[in-house]
Coordinates of C-alpha atoms in Angstrom, one line a residue:
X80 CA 77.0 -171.1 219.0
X81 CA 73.5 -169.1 219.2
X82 CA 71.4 -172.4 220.0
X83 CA 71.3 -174.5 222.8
X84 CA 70.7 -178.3 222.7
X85 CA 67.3 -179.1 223.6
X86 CA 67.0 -179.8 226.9
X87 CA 65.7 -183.0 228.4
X88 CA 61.9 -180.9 228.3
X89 CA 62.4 -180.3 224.4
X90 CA 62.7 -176.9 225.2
X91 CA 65.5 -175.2 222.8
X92 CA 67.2 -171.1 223.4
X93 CA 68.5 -168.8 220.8
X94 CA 70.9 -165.7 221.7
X95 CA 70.5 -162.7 220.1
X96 CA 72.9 -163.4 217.2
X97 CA 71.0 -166.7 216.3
X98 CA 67.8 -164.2 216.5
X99 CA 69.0 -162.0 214.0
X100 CA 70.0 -164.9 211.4
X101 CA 66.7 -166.8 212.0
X102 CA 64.2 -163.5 211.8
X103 CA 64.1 -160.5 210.1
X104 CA 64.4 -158.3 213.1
X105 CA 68.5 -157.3 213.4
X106 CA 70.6 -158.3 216.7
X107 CA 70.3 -154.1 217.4
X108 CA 66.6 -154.4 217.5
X109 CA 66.7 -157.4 219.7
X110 CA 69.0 -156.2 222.4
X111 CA 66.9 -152.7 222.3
X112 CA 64.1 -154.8 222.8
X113 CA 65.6 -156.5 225.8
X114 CA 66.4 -153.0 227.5
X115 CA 62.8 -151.9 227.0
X116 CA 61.6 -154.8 228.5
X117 CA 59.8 -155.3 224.9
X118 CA 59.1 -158.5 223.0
X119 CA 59.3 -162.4 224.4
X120 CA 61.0 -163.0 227.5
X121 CA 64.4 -162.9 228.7
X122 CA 66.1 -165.6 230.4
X123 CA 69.7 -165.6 231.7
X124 CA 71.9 -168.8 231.6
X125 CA 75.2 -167.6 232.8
X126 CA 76.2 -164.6 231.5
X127 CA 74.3 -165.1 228.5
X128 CA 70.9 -163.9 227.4
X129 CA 68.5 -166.1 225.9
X130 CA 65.0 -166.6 224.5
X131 CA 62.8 -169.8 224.4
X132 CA 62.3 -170.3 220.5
X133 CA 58.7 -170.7 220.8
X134 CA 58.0 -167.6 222.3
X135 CA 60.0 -165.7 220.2
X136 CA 58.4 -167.3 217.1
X137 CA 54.8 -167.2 218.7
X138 CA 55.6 -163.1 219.1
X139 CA 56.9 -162.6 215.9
X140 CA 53.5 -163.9 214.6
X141 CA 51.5 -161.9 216.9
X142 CA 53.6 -159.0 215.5
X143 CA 53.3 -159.9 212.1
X144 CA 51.7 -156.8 210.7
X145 CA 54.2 -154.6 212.1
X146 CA 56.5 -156.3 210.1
X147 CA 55.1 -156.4 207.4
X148 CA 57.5 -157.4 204.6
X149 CA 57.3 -159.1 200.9
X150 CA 61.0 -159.9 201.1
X151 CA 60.9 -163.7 201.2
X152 CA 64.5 -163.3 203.3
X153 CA 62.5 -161.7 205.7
X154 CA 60.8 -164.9 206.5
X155 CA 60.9 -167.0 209.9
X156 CA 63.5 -169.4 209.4
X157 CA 62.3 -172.8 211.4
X158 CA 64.9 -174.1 214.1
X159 CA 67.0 -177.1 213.4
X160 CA 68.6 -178.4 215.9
X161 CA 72.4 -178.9 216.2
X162 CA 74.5 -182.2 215.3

């Protein structure tokens, strides 16, 4: 899956794919983002590259009027943990 359990610090991490459903930025503009060493940090568990939720949501904020977009789809979607 694209979201981890929160760890025992409450803290929760979304891969690119979960990314892409929960934002209006595509998977594309996240990885480019991730080569250009653009948007929130990085963090590698395994193999697998991951972002703390609350940074990505607190720089999609900060971003906000780049994105600018009426498309209600196009809104953050909030995290929900995972059964």
């Amino acid at each position: 899956g694209g979201v981890r359990r929160p760890t025992d610090h409450g803290l929760v991490y979304v891969d690119d794919r979960e990314l892409a459903r929960r934002t209006p930025l595509a998977r594309a503009t996240w990885q480019k983002m991730r080569i250009e060493g653009k948007g929130p940090t990085v963090r590698k568990i395994g193999r697998r590259c991951v972002y703390l939720w609350s940074e990505v949501v607190e720089f999609l904020e900060s971003h906000r009027s780049a994105m600018s977009s009426t498309d209600e789809s196009a809104a953050i979607r909030p995290h929900r943990p995972a059964p």
